[in-house]
mmCIF file of C-alpha atoms in Angstrom:
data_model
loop_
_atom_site.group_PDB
_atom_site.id
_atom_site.type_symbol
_atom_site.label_atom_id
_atom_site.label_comp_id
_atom_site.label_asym_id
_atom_site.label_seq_id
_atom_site.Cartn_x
_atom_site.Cartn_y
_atom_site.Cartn_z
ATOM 1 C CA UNK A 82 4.063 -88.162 7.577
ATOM 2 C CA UNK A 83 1.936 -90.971 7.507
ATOM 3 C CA UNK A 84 2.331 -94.152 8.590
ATOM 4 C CA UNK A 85 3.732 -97.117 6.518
ATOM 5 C CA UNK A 86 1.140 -99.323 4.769
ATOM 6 C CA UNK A 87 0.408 -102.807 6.809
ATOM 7 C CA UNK A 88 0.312 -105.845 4.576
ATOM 8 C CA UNK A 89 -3.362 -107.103 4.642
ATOM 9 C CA UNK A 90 -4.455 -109.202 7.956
ATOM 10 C CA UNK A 91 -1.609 -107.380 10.060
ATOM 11 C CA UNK A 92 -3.146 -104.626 12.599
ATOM 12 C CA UNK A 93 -2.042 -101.140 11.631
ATOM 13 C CA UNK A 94 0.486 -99.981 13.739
ATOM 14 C CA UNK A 95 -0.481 -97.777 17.099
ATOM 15 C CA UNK A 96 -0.524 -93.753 16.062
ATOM 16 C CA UNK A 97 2.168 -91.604 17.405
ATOM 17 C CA UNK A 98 1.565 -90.287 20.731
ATOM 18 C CA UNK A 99 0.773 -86.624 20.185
ATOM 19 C CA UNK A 100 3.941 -83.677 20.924
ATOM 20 C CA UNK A 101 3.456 -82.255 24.578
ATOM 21 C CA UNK A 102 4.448 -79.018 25.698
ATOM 22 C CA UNK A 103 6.521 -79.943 28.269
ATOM 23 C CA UNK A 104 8.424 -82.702 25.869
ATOM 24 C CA UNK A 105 9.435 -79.849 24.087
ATOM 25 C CA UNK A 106 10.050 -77.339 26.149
ATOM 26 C CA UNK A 107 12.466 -79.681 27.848
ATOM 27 C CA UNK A 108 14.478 -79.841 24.095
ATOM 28 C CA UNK A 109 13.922 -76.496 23.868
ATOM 29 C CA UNK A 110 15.271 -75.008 26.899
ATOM 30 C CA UNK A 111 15.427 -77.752 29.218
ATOM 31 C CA UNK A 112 18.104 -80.531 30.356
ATOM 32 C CA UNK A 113 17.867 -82.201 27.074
ATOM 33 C CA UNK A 114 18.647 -79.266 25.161
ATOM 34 C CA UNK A 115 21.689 -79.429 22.767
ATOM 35 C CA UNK A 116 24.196 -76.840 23.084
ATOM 36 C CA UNK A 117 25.041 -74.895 19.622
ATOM 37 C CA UNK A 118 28.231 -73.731 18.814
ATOM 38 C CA UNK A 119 27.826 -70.688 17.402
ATOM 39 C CA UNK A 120 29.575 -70.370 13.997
ATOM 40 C CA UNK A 121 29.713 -67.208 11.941
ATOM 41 C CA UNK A 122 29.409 -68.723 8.365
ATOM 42 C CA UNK A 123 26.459 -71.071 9.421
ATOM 43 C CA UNK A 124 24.834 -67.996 9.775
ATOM 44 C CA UNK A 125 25.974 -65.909 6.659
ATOM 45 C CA UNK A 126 28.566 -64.019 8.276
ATOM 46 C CA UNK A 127 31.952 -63.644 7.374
ATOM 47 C CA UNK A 128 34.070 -67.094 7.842
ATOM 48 C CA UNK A 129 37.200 -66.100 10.193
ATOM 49 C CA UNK A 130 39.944 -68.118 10.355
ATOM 50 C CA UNK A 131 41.512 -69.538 13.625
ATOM 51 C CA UNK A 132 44.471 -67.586 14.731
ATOM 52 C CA UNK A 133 47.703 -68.305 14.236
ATOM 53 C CA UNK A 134 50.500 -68.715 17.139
ATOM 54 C CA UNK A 135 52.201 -65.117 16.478
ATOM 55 C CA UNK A 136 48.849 -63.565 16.295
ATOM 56 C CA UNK A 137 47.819 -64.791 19.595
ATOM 57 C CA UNK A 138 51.849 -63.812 21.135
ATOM 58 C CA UNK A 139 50.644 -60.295 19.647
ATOM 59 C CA UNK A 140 47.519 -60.347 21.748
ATOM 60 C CA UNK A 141 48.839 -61.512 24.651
ATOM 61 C CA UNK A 142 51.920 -58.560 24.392
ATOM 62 C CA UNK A 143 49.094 -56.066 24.129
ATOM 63 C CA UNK A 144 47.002 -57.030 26.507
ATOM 64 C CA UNK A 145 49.654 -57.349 29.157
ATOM 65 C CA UNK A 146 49.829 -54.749 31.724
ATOM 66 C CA UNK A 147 53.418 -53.487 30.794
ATOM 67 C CA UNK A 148 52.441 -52.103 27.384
ATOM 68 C CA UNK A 149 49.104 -50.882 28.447
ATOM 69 C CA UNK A 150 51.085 -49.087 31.117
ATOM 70 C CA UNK A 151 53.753 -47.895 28.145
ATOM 71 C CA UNK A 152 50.842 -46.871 25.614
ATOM 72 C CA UNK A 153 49.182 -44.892 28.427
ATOM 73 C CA UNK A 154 52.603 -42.978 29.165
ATOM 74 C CA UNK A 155 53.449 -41.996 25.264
ATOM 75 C CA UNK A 156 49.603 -40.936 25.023
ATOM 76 C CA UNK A 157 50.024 -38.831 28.041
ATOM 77 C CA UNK A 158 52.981 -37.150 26.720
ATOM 78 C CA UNK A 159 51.816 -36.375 23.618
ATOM 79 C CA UNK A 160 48.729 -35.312 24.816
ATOM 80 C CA UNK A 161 50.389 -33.090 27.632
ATOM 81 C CA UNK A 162 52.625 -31.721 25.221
ATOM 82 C CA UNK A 163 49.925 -30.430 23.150
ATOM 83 C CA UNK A 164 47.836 -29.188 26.163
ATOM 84 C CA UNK A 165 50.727 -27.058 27.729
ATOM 85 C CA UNK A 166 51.854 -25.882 24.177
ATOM 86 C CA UNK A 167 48.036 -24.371 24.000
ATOM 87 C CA UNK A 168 48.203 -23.224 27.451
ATOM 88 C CA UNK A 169 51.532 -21.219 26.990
ATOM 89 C CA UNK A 170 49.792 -20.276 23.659
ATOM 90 C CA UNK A 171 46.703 -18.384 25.211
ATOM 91 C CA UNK A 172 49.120 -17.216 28.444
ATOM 92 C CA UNK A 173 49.251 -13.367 28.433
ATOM 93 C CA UNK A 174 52.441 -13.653 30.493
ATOM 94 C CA UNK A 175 54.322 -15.942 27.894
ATOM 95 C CA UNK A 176 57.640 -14.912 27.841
ATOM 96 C CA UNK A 177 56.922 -12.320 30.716
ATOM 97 C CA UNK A 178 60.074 -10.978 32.777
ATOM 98 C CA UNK A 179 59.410 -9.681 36.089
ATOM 99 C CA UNK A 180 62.164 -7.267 36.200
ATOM 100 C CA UNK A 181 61.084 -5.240 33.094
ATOM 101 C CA UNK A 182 57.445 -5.736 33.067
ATOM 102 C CA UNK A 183 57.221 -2.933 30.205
ATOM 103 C CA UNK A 184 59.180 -5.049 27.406
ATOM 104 C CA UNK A 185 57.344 -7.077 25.014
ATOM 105 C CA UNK A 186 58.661 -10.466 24.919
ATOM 106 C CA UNK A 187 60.150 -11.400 21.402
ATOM 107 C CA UNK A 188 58.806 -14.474 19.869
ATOM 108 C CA UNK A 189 62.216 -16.547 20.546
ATOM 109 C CA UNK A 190 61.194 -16.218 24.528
ATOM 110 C CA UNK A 191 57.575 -17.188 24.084
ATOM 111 C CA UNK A 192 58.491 -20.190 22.013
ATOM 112 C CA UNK A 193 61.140 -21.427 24.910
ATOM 113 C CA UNK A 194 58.437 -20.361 27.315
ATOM 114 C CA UNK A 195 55.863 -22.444 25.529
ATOM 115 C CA UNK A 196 58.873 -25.019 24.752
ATOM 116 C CA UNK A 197 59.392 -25.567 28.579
ATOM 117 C CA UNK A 198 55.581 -25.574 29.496
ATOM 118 C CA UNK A 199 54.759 -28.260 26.922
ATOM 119 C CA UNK A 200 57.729 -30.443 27.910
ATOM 120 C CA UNK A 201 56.427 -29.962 31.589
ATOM 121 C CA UNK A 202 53.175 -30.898 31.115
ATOM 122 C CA UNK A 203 53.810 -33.822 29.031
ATOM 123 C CA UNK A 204 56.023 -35.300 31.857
ATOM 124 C CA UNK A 205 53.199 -34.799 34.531
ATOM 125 C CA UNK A 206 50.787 -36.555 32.222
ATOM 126 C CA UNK A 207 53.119 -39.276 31.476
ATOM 127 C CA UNK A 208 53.463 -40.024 35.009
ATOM 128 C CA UNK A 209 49.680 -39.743 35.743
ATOM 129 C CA UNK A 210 48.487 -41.815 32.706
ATOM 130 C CA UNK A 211 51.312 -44.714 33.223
ATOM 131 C CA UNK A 212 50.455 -44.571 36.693
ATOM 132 C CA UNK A 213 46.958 -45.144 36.253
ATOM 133 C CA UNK A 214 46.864 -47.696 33.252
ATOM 134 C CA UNK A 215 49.261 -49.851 35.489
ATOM 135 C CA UNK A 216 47.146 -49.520 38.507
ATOM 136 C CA UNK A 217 44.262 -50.378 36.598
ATOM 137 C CA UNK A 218 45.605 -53.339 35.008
ATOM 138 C CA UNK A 219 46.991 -54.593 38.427
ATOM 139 C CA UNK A 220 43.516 -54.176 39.684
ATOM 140 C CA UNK A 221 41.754 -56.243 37.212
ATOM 141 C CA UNK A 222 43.867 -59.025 37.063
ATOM 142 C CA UNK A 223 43.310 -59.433 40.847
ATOM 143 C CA UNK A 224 39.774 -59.067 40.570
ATOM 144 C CA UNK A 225 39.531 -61.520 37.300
ATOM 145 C CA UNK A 226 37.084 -58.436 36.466
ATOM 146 C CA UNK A 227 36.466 -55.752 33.705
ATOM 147 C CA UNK A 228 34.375 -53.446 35.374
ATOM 148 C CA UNK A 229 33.576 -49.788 36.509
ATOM 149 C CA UNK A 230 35.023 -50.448 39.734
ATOM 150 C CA UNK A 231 38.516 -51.464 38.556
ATOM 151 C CA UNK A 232 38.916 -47.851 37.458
ATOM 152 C CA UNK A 233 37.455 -46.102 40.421
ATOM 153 C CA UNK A 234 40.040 -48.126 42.118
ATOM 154 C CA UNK A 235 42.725 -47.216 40.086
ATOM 155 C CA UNK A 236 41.652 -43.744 40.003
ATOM 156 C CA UNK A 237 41.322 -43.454 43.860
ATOM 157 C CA UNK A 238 45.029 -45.210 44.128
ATOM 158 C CA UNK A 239 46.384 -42.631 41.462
ATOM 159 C CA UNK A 240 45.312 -39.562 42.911
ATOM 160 C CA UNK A 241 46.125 -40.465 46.564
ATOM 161 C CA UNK A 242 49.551 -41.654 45.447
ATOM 162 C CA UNK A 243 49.312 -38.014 43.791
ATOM 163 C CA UNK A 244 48.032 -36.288 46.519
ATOM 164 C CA UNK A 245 49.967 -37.572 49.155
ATOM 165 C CA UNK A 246 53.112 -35.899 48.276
ATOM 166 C CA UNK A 247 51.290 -32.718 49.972
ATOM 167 C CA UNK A 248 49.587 -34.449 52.755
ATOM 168 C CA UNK A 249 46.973 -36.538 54.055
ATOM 169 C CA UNK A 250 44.002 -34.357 53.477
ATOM 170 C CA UNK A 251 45.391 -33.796 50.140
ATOM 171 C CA UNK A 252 45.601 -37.412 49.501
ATOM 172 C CA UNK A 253 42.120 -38.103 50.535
ATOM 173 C CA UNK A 254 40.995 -35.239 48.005
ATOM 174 C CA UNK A 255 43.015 -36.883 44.999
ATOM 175 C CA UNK A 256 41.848 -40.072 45.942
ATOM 176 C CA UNK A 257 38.303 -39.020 45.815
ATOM 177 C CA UNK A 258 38.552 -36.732 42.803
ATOM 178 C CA UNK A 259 40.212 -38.858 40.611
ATOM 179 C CA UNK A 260 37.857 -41.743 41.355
ATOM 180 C CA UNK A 261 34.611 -39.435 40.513
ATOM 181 C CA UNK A 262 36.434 -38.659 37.366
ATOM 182 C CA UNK A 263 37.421 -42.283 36.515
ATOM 183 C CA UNK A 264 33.694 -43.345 36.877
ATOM 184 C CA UNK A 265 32.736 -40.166 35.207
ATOM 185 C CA UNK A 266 34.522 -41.390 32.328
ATOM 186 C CA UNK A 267 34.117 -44.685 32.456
ATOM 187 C CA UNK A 268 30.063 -44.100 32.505
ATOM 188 C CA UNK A 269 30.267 -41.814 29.763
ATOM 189 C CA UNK A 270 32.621 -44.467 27.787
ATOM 190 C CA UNK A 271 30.761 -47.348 28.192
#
């Protein structure tokens, strides 16, 4: 821009010092620098609107330990289920009675057998996945963390809790598997 026109006989006003690096820099990314905050629409996204109270109750309930903890047990049941219907599926000794190992079993047996199998597994899974969803939840609230760590944690606490039922060296193996399979997972799912 150039500068405003002096009336005659006045001296023309001093020209603008030029911009310097370091003047700018400092607005830039320096201490004079203004923070932004950061708004979706300015930018030609999508306008959101602020959440309401019941919204944020919602996400509160369902990020609270107790119904991680519940979600992880109905997942693990269903998913148990399913696994020990399959297994009882693909069993050769479905149905299978010791005492007459000649008789075919009729499909009323393997369907109790596979029946009782699926119900079993879905209970162990239960257990295991409630187990650890708590534990991990537990774990990163005391940290104030959400990291790879909280689940090798919670998988070393699940599987020695496991474990332990059937001894020490047991629980030292559980403790160890499950956390190599937590951070298996948790690499492979992040």
């Amino acid at each position: 821009a150039a500068p405003p026109p002096s009336a005659p006989g006045e001296p023309a006003p001093p020209p603008p010092p030029p911009l310097q690096y370091s003047l700018l820099l400092q607005h830039l990314v320096g201490d004079k620098r203004q923070p932004r905050v950061w708004d979706p629409a300015a930018l030609g996204g999508i306008p959101c609107p602020p959440k309401s109270e019941e919204q944020k109750m919602v996400e509160r309930v369902m990020e609270s330990c107790p119904f991680k903890a519940a979600l992880a047990c109905v997942g693990g049941f269903v998913l148990g289920g399913a696994f020990g219907i399959f297994t009882a599926g693909i069993d050769t000794n479905a149905g299978f009675d010791p005492k007459d190992p000649y008789r075919t079993p009729t499909a009323k047996e393997v369907l109790k057998d596979m029946g009782q199998r699926g119900i079993s597994y879905a209970k162990n899974f239960a257990i295991v996945g409630a187990m650890f969803s708590c534990t991990e939840c537990v774990v990163e609230s005391y940290r104030g963390k959400s990291d790879w760590k909280n689940s090798v944690i919670s998988g070393c606490i699940t599987g020695g809790a496991i474990g332990f039922r059937a001894g020490l060296k047991a629980g030292v193996i559980g403790c160890g598997g499950f956390a190599a399979f937590s951070a298996a997972v948790d690499y492979y799912l992040r």
